[in-house]
Coordinates of C-alpha atoms in Angstrom, one line a residue:
Chain A
N29 CA -15.3 -14.4 -1.5
A30 CA -11.8 -14.3 -3.1
G31 CA -11.1 -10.6 -2.3
V32 CA -8.7 -9.1 -4.7
T33 CA -7.1 -11.3 -7.4
Q34 CA -4.3 -10.6 -9.8
T35 CA -3.0 -12.4 -12.8
P36 CA -0.3 -13.4 -13.7
K37 CA 1.7 -14.0 -10.5
F38 CA 5.0 -13.8 -12.4
Q39 CA 6.1 -12.5 -15.8
V40 CA 9.3 -12.0 -17.7
L41 CA 9.3 -9.6 -20.6
K42 CA 11.9 -8.4 -23.1
T43 CA 12.4 -4.7 -23.5
G44 CA 9.8 -3.3 -25.9
Q45 CA 7.2 -6.0 -25.4
S46 CA 3.7 -5.1 -24.1
M47 CA 1.5 -6.8 -21.6
T48 CA -1.6 -6.3 -19.5
L49 CA -1.8 -7.0 -15.7
Q50 CA -5.3 -8.0 -14.7
C51 CA -7.0 -7.3 -11.4
A52 CA -10.5 -8.1 -10.1
Q53 CA -12.3 -7.7 -6.8
D54 CA -15.5 -9.3 -5.6
M55 CA -16.2 -7.0 -2.7
N56 CA -18.3 -4.5 -4.6
H57 CA -15.7 -1.8 -3.9
N58 CA -15.9 1.5 -5.7
S59 CA -12.2 2.4 -5.7
M60 CA -9.3 0.5 -7.2
Y61 CA -5.6 1.2 -7.3
W62 CA -2.4 0.1 -9.0
Y63 CA 0.9 0.3 -7.1
R64 CA 4.5 -0.7 -7.7
Q65 CA 6.8 -1.7 -5.0
D66 CA 10.6 -1.4 -5.4
P67 CA 13.3 -2.1 -2.8
G68 CA 13.8 1.0 -0.6
M69 CA 11.0 2.9 -2.3
G70 CA 7.9 1.7 -0.6
L71 CA 4.6 1.5 -2.5
R72 CA 4.1 4.1 -5.2
L73 CA 0.7 4.8 -6.7
I74 CA 0.6 4.4 -10.5
Y75 CA -3.0 5.0 -11.3
Y76 CA -6.3 4.8 -9.4
S77 CA -10.0 4.7 -10.2
A78 CA -12.2 6.3 -7.6
S79 CA -15.3 4.9 -9.2
E80 CA -16.4 3.0 -12.3
G81 CA -15.8 5.1 -15.4
T82 CA -13.1 7.3 -13.9
T83 CA -9.3 7.0 -13.8
D84 CA -6.6 9.3 -12.5
K85 CA -2.8 9.5 -12.5
G86 CA -0.9 8.8 -9.3
E87 CA 2.7 9.5 -8.5
V88 CA 4.4 7.4 -11.2
P89 CA 2.1 7.0 -14.3
N90 CA 4.6 7.4 -17.1
G91 CA 4.8 4.2 -19.3
Y92 CA 1.5 2.8 -18.1
N93 CA -2.1 2.9 -19.1
V94 CA -5.2 1.6 -17.2
S95 CA -8.7 0.6 -18.0
R96 CA -11.6 0.3 -15.5
L97 CA -13.5 -2.3 -17.4
N98 CA -16.4 -2.4 -15.0
K99 CA -16.9 -2.2 -11.3
R100 CA -15.0 -5.4 -10.6
E101 CA -12.0 -5.1 -13.0
F102 CA -9.1 -2.7 -13.3
S103 CA -6.3 -3.5 -15.7
L104 CA -2.8 -2.1 -16.1
R105 CA -1.1 -2.0 -19.4
L106 CA 2.6 -1.6 -20.3
E107 CA 2.8 -0.6 -23.9
S108 CA 6.5 -0.9 -24.4
A109 CA 8.2 -2.4 -21.3
A110 CA 11.5 -1.0 -20.0
P111 CA 14.0 -2.5 -17.5
S112 CA 13.0 0.4 -15.1
Q113 CA 9.6 -1.2 -14.9
T114 CA 10.9 -4.3 -13.2
S115 CA 9.0 -4.3 -10.0
V116 CA 6.3 -6.0 -7.9
Y117 CA 2.9 -4.7 -8.9
F118 CA 0.0 -4.6 -6.4
C119 CA -3.6 -4.0 -7.1
A120 CA -5.8 -2.8 -4.2
S121 CA -9.4 -1.8 -3.7
D122 CA -11.6 -0.1 -1.0
P123 CA -15.3 0.7 -0.7
R124 CA -14.7 4.5 -1.0
G125 CA -12.6 7.2 0.7
G126 CA -12.0 6.8 4.4
Y127 CA -11.7 3.0 4.4
E128 CA -8.7 0.7 4.4
Q129 CA -7.4 -0.8 1.2
Y130 CA -7.4 -4.5 0.5
F131 CA -4.5 -5.7 -1.5
G132 CA -4.1 -8.5 -4.1
P133 CA -1.2 -11.0 -3.9
G134 CA 1.0 -9.1 -6.4
T135 CA 2.6 -9.7 -9.8
R136 CA 6.4 -9.9 -10.0
L137 CA 7.5 -8.5 -13.3
T138 CA 11.0 -8.7 -14.7
V139 CA 11.9 -6.8 -17.9
T140 CA 15.2 -7.8 -19.5
Chain B
E25 CA 5.2 17.7 -2.3
D26 CA 3.2 15.1 -0.3
K27 CA 5.4 12.6 1.6
V28 CA 5.4 10.1 4.4
V29 CA 8.6 9.2 6.2
Q30 CA 9.1 6.2 8.5
S31 CA 11.8 5.5 11.0
P32 CA 13.9 3.6 11.7
L33 CA 14.4 1.9 8.3
S34 CA 15.2 -1.4 10.0
L35 CA 15.2 -2.8 13.5
V36 CA 16.5 -6.1 15.1
V37 CA 15.2 -7.0 18.5
H38 CA 15.0 -10.1 20.8
E39 CA 11.7 -11.8 21.6
G40 CA 10.0 -10.1 24.4
D41 CA 11.3 -6.7 23.7
T42 CA 9.0 -3.7 23.1
V43 CA 9.4 -1.7 19.9
T44 CA 8.2 1.7 18.7
L45 CA 7.9 2.5 15.0
N46 CA 7.5 6.1 13.8
C47 CA 5.7 7.7 10.9
S48 CA 5.6 11.4 10.0
Y49 CA 3.8 13.0 7.2
E50 CA 3.2 16.1 5.1
V51 CA 0.1 15.4 3.1
T52 CA -2.4 17.9 1.8
N53 CA -5.9 17.5 3.0
F54 CA -5.2 14.7 5.5
R55 CA -8.1 12.2 5.9
S56 CA -6.6 9.2 7.7
L57 CA -3.4 7.4 8.6
L58 CA -3.1 3.6 8.2
W59 CA -0.7 1.0 9.3
Y60 CA -0.1 -2.2 7.4
K61 CA 2.0 -5.4 8.0
Q62 CA 3.8 -7.0 5.0
E63 CA 5.3 -10.5 5.2
K64 CA 6.8 -11.1 1.8
K65 CA 3.3 -10.9 0.2
A66 CA 0.5 -8.4 0.1
P67 CA 0.2 -5.8 2.9
T68 CA -2.4 -6.6 5.5
F69 CA -4.3 -3.9 7.4
L70 CA -3.6 -3.2 11.0
F71 CA -5.1 0.1 12.0
M72 CA -6.7 3.2 10.7
L73 CA -6.4 6.5 12.6
T74 CA -8.5 9.6 11.9
S75 CA -9.3 12.9 13.6
S76 CA -12.1 11.1 15.4
G77 CA -10.1 8.0 16.3
I78 CA -6.6 8.9 17.3
E79 CA -5.8 5.8 19.3
K80 CA -6.2 2.1 18.4
K81 CA -5.2 -1.1 20.2
S82 CA -5.4 -4.7 19.2
G83 CA -3.7 -7.3 21.5
R84 CA 0.0 -6.4 21.7
L85 CA -0.2 -3.8 19.0
S86 CA -1.3 -0.2 19.6
S87 CA -1.0 3.0 17.6
I88 CA -1.5 6.7 18.3
L89 CA -2.0 9.7 15.9
D90 CA -0.6 13.1 16.8
K91 CA -2.3 15.5 14.5
K92 CA -0.4 18.5 15.9
E93 CA 3.0 16.9 15.2
L94 CA 1.8 15.3 12.0
S95 CA 3.0 11.9 13.1
S96 CA 2.0 8.5 14.4
I97 CA 3.7 5.7 16.4
L98 CA 3.1 1.9 16.3
N99 CA 4.0 0.1 19.4
I100 CA 4.5 -3.7 19.7
T101 CA 4.9 -5.1 23.2
A102 CA 6.3 -8.6 24.1
T103 CA 7.5 -9.1 20.5
Q104 CA 7.4 -12.6 18.9
T105 CA 9.2 -14.0 15.9
G106 CA 5.9 -13.9 14.0
D107 CA 6.0 -10.1 14.3
S108 CA 9.0 -10.1 11.9
A109 CA 7.8 -8.1 8.8
I110 CA 7.9 -4.8 7.1
Y111 CA 5.5 -2.3 8.7
L112 CA 4.1 0.3 6.3
C113 CA 2.5 3.6 7.1
A114 CA 0.1 5.2 4.6
V115 CA -1.7 8.5 4.7
E116 CA -4.9 9.1 2.7
S117 CA -5.6 12.5 1.2
N118 CA -9.1 13.9 0.7
T119 CA -7.8 15.1 -2.7
G120 CA -8.9 12.4 -5.0
N121 CA -8.7 9.4 -2.7
Q122 CA -4.9 9.1 -3.0
F123 CA -2.8 7.1 -0.6
Y124 CA 0.9 8.0 0.1
F125 CA 3.1 5.2 1.6
G126 CA 6.3 5.4 3.5
T127 CA 9.2 3.2 2.6
G128 CA 8.5 1.0 5.6
T129 CA 10.3 -0.3 8.7
S130 CA 11.8 -3.8 8.5
L131 CA 11.4 -5.5 11.9
T132 CA 13.3 -8.7 12.7
V133 CA 12.6 -10.5 16.0
I134 CA 15.3 -12.9 17.1
P135 CA 14.3 -15.9 19.3

């Protein structure tokens, strides 16, 4: 039981490049989330998926897209990376509303 | 606008001290309040507090929810160096399963 896994762990992009961050969970959870964490800003929700087949915007969705590929996988795509997207990205999941979230190890992204 | 505010932003104490961390919130359709510990990696879950469970305790850590004051405290007694971390407070809204996080309190415990 690996919990929540994320790939890659680290990534450096040039401005304008695109990339996809991958997230998978093996706990049969319904809900999955993408957060970014910046110094002094705490964790901010980018997008979430309450169940397979649905996605919704969080606090800071601009510049990102997501895909809930199946119940296990939830990917985050940066179409045209900007330096403002330099951050640590965390994926999380929970069984459904009213339960604690389980977090992946994070992806440290730098955009130059 | 939904928000969660934690105080203090940072705290430095000596081993053996007792600390109290604060979290206040303004979130539409409150469902639960959660505390997490983050040590340079992913946050790990500590407690969940709801209307039906306003007080939780685990070893030296305890937490209380005050729904009237829209706030919560996290107490750590007899602190140890291993308690050094960022403590995050999050509030879950019934509206679409959204979680709102505070900026965290950075705790440093000096031997």
